[in-house]
PDB file of C-alpha atoms and ligand atoms in Angstrom:
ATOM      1  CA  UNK A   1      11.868   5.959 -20.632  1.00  0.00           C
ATOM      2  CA  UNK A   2      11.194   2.459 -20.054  1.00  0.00           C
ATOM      3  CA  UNK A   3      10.315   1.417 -16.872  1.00  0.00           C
ATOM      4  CA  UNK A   4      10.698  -1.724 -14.936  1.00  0.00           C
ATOM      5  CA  UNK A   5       8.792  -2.472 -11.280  1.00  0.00           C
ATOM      6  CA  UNK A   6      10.233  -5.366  -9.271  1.00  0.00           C
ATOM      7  CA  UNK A   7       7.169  -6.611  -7.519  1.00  0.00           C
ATOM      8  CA  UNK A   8       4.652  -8.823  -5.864  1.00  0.00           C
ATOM      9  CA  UNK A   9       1.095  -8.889  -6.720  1.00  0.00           C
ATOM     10  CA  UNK A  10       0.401  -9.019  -2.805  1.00  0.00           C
ATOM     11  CA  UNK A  11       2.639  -6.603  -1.346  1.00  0.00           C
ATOM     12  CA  UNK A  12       0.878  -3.576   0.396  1.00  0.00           C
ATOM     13  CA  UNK A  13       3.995  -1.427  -0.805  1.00  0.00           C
ATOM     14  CA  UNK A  14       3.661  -2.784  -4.446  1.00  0.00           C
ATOM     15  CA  UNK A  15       0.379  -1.750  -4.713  1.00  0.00           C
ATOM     16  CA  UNK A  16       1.573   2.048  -3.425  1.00  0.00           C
ATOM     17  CA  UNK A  17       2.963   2.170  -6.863  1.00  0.00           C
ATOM     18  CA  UNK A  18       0.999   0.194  -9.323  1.00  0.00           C
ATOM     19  CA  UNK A  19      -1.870   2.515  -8.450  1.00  0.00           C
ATOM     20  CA  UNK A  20       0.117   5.639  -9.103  1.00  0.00           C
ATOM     21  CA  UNK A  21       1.184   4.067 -12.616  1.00  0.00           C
ATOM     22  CA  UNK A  22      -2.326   3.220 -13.661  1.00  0.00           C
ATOM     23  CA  UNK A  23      -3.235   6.833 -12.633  1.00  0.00           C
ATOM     24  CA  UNK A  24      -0.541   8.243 -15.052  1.00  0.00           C
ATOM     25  CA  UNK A  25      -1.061   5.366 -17.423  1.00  0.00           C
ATOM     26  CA  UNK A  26       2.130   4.899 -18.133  1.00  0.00           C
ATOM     27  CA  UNK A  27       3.432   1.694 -19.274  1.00  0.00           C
ATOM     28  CA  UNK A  28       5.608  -0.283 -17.792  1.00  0.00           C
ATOM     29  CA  UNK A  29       7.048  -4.271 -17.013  1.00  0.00           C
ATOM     30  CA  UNK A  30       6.477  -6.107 -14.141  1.00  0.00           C
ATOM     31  CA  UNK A  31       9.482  -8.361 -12.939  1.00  0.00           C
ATOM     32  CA  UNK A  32       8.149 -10.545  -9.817  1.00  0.00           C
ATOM     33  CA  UNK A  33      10.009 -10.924  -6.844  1.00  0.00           C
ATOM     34  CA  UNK A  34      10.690 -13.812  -4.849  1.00  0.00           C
ATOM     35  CA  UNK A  35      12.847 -12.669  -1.944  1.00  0.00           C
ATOM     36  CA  UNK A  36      12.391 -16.376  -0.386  1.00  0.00           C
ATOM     37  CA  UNK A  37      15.017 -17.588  -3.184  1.00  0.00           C
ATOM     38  CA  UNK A  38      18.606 -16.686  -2.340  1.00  0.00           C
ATOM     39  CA  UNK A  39      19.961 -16.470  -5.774  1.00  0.00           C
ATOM     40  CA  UNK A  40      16.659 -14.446  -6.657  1.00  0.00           C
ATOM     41  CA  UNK A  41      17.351 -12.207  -3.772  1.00  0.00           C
ATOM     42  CA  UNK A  42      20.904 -11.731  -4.095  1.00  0.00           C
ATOM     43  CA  UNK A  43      20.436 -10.382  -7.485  1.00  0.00           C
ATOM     44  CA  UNK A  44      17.840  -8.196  -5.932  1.00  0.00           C
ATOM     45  CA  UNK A  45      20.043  -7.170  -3.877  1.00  0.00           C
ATOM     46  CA  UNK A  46      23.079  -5.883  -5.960  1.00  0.00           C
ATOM     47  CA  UNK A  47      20.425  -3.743  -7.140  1.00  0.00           C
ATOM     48  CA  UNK A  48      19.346  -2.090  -3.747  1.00  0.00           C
ATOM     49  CA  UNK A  49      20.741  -3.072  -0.960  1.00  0.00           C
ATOM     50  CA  UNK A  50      17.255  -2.927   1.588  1.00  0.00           C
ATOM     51  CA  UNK A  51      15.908  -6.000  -1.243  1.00  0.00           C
ATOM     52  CA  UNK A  52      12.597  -4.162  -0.359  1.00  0.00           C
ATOM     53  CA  UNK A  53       9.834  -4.828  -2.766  1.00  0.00           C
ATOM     54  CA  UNK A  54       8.404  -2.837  -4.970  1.00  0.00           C
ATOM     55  CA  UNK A  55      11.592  -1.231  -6.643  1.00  0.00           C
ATOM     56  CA  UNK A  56      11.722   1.200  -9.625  1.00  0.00           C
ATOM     57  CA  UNK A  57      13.974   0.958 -12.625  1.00  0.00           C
ATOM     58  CA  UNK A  58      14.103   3.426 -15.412  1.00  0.00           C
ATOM     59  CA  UNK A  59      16.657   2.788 -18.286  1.00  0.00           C
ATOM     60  CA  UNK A  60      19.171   1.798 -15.802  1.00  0.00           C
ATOM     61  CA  UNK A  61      18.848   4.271 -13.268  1.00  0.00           C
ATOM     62  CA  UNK A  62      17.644   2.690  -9.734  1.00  0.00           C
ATOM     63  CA  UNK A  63      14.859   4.307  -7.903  1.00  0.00           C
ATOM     64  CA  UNK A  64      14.562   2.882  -4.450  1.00  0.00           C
ATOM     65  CA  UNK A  65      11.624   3.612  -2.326  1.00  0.00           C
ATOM     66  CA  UNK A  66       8.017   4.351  -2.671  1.00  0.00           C
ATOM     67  CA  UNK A  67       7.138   7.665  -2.169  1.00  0.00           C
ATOM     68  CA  UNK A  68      10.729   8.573  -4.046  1.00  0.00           C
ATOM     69  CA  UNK A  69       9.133   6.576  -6.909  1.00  0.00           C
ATOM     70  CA  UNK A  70       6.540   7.777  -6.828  1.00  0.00           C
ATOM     71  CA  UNK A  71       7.372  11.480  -6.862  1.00  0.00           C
ATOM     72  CA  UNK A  72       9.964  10.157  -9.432  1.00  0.00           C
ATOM     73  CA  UNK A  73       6.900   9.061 -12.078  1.00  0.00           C
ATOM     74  CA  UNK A  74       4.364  12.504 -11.339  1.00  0.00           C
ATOM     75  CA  UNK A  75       8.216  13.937 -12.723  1.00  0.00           C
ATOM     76  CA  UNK A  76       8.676  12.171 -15.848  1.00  0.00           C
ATOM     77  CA  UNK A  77       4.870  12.295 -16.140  1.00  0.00           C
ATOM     78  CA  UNK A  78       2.954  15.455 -15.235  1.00  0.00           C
ATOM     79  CA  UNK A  79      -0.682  13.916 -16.576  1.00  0.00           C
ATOM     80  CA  UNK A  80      -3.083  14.097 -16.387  1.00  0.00           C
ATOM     81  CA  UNK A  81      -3.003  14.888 -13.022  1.00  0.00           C
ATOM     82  CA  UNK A  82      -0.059  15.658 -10.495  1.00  0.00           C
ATOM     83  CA  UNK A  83       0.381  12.875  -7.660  1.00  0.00           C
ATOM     84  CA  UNK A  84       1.973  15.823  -5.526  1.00  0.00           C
ATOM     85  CA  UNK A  85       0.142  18.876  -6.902  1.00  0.00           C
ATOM     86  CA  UNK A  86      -0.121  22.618  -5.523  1.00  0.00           C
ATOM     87  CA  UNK A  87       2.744  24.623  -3.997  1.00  0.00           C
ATOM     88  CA  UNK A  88       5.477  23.235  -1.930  1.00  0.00           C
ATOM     89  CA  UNK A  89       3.312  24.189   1.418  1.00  0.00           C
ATOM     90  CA  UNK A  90       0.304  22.067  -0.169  1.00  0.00           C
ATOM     91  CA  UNK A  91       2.966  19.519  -1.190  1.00  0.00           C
ATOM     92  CA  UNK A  92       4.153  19.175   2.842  1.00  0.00           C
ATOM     93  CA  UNK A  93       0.063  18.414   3.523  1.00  0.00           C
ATOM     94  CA  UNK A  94       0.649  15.647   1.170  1.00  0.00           C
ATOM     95  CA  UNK A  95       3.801  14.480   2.158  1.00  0.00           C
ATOM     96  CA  UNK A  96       2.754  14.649   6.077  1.00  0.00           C
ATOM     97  CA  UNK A  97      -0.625  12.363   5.010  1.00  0.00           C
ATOM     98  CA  UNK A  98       2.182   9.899   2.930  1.00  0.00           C
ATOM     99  CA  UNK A  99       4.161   9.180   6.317  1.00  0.00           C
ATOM    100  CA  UNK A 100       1.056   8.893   8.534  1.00  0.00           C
ATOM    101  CA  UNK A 101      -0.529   6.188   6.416  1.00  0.00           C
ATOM    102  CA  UNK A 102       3.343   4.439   5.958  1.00  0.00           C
ATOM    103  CA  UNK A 103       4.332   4.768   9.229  1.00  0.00           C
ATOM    104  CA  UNK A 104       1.256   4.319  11.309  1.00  0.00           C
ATOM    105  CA  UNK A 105      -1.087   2.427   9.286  1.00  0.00           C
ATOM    106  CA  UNK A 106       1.066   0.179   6.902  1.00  0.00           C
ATOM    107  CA  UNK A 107       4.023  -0.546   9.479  1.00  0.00           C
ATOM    108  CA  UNK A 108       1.717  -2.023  12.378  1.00  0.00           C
ATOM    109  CA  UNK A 109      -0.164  -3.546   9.704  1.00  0.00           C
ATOM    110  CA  UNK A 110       2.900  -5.190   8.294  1.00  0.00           C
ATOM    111  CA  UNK A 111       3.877  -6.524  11.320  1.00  0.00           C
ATOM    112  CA  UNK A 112       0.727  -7.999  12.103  1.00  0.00           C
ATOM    113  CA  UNK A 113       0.659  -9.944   9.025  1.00  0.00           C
ATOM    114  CA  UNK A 114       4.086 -10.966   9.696  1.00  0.00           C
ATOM    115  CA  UNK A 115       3.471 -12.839  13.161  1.00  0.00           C
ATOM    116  CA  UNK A 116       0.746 -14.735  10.991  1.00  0.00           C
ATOM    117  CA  UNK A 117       3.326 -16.410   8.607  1.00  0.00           C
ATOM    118  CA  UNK A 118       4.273 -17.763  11.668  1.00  0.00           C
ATOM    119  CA  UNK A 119       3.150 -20.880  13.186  1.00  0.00           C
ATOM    120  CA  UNK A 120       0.350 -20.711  15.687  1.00  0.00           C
ATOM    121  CA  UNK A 121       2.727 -21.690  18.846  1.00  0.00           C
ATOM    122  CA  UNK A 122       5.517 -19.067  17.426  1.00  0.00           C
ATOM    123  CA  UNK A 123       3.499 -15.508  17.678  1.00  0.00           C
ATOM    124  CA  UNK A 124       4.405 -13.108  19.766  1.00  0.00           C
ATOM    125  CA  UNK A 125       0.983 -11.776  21.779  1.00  0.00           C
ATOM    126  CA  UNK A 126       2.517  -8.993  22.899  1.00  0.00           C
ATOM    127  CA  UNK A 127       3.147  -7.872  19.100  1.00  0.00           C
ATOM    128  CA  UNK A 128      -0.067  -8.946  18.534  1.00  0.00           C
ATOM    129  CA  UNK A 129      -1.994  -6.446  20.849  1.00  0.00           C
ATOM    130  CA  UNK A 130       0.621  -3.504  20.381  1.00  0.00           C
ATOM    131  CA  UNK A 131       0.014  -3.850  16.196  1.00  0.00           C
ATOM    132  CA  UNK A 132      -3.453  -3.893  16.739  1.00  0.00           C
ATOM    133  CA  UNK A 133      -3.631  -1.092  19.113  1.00  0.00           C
ATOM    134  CA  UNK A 134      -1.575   1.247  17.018  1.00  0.00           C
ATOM    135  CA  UNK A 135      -4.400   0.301  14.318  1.00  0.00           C
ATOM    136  CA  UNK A 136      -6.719   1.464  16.591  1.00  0.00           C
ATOM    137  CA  UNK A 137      -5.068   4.963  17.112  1.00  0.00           C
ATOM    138  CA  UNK A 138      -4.360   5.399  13.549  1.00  0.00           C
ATOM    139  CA  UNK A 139      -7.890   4.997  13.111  1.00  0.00           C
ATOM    140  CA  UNK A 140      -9.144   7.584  15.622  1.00  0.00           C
ATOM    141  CA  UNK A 141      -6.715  10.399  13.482  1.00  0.00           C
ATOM    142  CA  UNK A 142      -7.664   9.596  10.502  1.00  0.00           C
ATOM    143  CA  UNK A 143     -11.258   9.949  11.765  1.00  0.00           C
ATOM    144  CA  UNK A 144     -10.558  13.131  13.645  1.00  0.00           C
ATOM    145  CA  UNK A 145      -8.119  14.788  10.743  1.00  0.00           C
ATOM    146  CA  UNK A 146      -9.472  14.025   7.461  1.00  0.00           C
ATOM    147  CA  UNK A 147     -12.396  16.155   8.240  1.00  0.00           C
ATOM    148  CA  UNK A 148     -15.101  16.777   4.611  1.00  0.00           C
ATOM    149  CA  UNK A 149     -12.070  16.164   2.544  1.00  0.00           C
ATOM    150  CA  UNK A 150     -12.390  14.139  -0.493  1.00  0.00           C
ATOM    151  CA  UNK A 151      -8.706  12.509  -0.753  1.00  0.00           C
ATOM    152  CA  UNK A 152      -6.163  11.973   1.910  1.00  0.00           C
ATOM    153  CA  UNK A 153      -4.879  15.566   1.321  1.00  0.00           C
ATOM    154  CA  UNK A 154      -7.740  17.986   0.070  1.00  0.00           C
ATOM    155  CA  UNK A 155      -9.726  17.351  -3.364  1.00  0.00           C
ATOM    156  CA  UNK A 156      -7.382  15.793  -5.585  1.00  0.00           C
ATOM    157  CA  UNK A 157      -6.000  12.407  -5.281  1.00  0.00           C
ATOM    158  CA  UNK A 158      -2.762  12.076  -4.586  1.00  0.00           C
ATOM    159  CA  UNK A 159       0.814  10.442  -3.263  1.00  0.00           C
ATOM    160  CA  UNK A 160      -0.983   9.884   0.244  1.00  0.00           C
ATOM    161  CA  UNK A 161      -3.903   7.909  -1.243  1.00  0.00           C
ATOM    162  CA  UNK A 162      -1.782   5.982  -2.906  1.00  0.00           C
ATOM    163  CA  UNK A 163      -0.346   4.995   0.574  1.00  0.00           C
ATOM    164  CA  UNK A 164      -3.717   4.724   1.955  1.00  0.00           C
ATOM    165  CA  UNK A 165      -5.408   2.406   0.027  1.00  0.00           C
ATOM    166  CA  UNK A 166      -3.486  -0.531   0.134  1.00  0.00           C
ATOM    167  CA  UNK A 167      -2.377   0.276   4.278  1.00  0.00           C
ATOM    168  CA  UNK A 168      -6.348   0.750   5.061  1.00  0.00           C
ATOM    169  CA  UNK A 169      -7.421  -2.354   2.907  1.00  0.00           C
ATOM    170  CA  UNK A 170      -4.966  -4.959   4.661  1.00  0.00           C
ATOM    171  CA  UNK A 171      -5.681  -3.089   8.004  1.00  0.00           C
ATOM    172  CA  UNK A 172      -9.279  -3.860   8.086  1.00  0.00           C
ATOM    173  CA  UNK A 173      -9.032  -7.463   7.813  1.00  0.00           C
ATOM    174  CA  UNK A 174      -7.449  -6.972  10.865  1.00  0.00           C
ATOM    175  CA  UNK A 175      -9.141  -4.316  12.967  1.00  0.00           C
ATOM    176  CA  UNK A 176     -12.327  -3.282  11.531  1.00  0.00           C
ATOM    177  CA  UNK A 177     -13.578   0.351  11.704  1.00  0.00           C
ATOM    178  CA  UNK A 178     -15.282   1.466  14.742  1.00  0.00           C
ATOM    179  CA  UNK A 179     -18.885   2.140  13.986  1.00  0.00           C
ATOM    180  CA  UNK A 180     -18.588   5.571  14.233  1.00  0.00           C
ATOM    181  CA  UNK A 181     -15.999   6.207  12.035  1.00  0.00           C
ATOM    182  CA  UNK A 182     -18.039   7.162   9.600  1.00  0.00           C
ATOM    183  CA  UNK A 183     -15.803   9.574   8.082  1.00  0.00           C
ATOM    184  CA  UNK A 184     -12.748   6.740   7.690  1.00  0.00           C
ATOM    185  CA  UNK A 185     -15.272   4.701   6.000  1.00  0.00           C
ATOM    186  CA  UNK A 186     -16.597   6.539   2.821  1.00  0.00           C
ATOM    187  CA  UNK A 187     -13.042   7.425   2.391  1.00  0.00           C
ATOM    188  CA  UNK A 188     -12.442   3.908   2.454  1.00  0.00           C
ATOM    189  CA  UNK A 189     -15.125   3.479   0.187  1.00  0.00           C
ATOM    190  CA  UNK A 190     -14.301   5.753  -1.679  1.00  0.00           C
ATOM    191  CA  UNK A 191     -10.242   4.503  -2.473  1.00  0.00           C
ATOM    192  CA  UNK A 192     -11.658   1.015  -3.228  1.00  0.00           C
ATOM    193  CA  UNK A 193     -14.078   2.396  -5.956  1.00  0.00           C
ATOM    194  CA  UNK A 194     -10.953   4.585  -7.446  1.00  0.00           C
ATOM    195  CA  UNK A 195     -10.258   2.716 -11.069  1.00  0.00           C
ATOM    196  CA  UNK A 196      -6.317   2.502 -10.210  1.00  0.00           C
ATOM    197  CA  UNK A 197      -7.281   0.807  -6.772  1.00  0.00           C
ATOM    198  CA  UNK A 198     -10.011  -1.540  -8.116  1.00  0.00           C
ATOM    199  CA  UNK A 199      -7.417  -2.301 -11.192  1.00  0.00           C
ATOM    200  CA  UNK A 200      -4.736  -3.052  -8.102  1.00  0.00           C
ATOM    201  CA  UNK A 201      -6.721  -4.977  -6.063  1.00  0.00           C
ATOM    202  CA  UNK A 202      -8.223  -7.294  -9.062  1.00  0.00           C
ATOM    203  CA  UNK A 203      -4.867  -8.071 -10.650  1.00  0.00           C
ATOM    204  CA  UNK A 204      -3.913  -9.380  -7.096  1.00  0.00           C
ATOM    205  CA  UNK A 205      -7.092 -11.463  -6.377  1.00  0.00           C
ATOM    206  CA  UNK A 206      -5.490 -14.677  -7.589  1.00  0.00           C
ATOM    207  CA  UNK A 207      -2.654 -14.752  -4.686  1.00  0.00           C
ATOM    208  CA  UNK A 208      -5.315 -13.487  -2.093  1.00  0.00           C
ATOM    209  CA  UNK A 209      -5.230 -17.485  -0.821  1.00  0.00           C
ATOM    210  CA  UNK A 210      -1.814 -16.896   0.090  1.00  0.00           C
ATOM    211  CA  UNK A 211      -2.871 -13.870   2.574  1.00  0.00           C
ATOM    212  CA  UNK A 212      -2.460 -15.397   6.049  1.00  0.00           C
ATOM    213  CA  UNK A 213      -5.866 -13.269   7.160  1.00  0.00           C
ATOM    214  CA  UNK A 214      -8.097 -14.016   3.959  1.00  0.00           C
ATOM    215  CA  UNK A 215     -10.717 -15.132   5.871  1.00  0.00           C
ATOM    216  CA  UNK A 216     -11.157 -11.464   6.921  1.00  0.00           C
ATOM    217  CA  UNK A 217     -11.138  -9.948   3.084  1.00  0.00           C
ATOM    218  CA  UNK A 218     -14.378  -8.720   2.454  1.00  0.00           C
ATOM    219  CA  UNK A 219     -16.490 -10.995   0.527  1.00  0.00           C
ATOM    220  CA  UNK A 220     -16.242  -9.909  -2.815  1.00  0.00           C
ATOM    221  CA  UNK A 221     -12.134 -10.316  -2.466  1.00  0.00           C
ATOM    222  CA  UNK A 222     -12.481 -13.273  -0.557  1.00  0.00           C
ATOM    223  CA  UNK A 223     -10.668 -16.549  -2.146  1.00  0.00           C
ATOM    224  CA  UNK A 224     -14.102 -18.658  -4.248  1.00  0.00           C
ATOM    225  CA  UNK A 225     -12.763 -21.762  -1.826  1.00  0.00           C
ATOM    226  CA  UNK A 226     -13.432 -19.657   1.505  1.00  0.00           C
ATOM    227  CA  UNK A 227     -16.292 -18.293   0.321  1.00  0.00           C
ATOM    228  CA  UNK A 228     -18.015 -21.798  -0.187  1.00  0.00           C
ATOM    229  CA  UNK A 229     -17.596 -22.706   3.721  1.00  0.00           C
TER     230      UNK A 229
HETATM  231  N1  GSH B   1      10.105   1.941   3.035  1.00  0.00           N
HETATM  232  C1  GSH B   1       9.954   0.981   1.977  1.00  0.00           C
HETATM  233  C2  GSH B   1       9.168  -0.213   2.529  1.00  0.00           C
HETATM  234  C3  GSH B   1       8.969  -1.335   1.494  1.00  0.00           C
HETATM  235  C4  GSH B   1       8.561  -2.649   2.163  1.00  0.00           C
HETATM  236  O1  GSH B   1       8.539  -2.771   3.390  1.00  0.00           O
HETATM  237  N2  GSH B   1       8.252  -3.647   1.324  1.00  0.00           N
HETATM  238  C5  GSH B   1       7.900  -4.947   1.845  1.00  0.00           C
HETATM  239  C6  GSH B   1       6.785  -5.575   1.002  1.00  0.00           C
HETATM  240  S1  GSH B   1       5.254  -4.700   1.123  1.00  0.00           S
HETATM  241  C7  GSH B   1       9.086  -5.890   1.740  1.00  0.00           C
HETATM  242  O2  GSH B   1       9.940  -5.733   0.892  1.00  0.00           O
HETATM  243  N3  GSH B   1       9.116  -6.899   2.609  1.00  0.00           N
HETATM  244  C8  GSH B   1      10.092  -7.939   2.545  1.00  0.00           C
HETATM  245  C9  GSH B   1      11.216  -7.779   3.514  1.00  0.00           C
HETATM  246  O3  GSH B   1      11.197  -6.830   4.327  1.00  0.00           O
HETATM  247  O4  GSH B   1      12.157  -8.613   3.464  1.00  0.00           O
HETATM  248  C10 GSH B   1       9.289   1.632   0.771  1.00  0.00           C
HETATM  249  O5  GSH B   1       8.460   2.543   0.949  1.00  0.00           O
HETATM  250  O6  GSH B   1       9.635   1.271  -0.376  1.00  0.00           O
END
């Protein structure tokens, strides 16, 4: 086994994995990714053909996508705790908690961020309101699903809060949580204060003045410049 992530220290889906590694503590290199190079991303490329960051190489073999790599690692590396544990109904509970925080927390996110690389003049309101909006849905099931559960899927953490934390901590610089969503919040809380998130988020403080919203990152992430003014 030797495995190889292509990364960025700042991508949302990047993070998805690095946490899972550092809870399996398994070793592995880091190639960064710069997609903006052609050359760099037509070697990328030949690899995958999406060129989506993060993506997963063991000895060769090409893992593409991250909750694929991510069931891939709790594979090759059962401890000391299974990323997808329990019996293949429990497994769907984590699976189904995966996609919501992909599809409904990280993909409006994304796209919000995205109309913030661009100029001012050159953002699209209307994708704008509908990004934040779906936020605000997102929110309201999280709040009303998650219920007195410790983790994403019941008491062990798992695949899905390895989606959640990086989706929920880019969200919030964009729509906060409602007051009271008291429920989203300590399991906010509690992600951020998870040793593989903390590790995550403190490796990628450096490029955090490269985040288009980082005048929204809670203090303590916040870029020492912005935090002067
Ligand atoms: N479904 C993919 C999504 C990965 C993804 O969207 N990665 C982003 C970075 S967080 C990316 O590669 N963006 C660059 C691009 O789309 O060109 C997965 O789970 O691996």
């Amino acid at each position: 086994m030797s495995l190889i992530l292509h990364s960025h220290p700042l991508a949302s889906y990047c993070w998805k994995v690095l946490i899972a590694l550092y809870e399996k503590d398994i070793p592995f290199e880091t190639r960064m990714v710069n997609l903006g190079d052609p050359a760099a991303r037509a070697a990328f490329e030949a690899l995958w053909p999406t060129a989506k960051i993060p993506l997963l190489e063991d000895d060769g073999r090409v893992v593409p996508e991250t909750s694929i790599m991510i069931e891939y690692i709790d594979q090759i590396r059962p401890g000391p705790s299974r990323l997808l544990p329990g019996t293949p109904q429990e497994q769907l509970e984590v699976r189904l908690w995966d996609r919501v925080f992909d599809s409904y927390v990280m993909e409006p996110m994304q796209r919000f961020v995205a109309q913030h690389l661009r100029p001012e003049g050159a953002r699209d309101a209307r994708e704008l309101d509908n990004t934040r909006r779906a936020l605000v849905s997102a929110y309201a099931l999280i709040e009303a699903k998650i219920g007195e559960r410790t983790w994403a899927a019941g008491e062990t953490f798992t695949l899905a809060d390895c989606a959640a934390a990086p989706s929920l901590f880019y969200a919030a610089t964009i729509e906060p949580f409602a007051a009271g969503q008291t429920r989203l919040a300590a399991y906010f809380a509690r992600l951020m204060a998870r040793p593989s998130v903390a590790r995550t988020i403190a490796e990628a403080r450096p490029f955090f003045q490269y985040y288009p919203l980082r005048h929204a990152l809670p203090t303590q992430y916040r870029p020492e410049d912005d935090n002067a003014g």
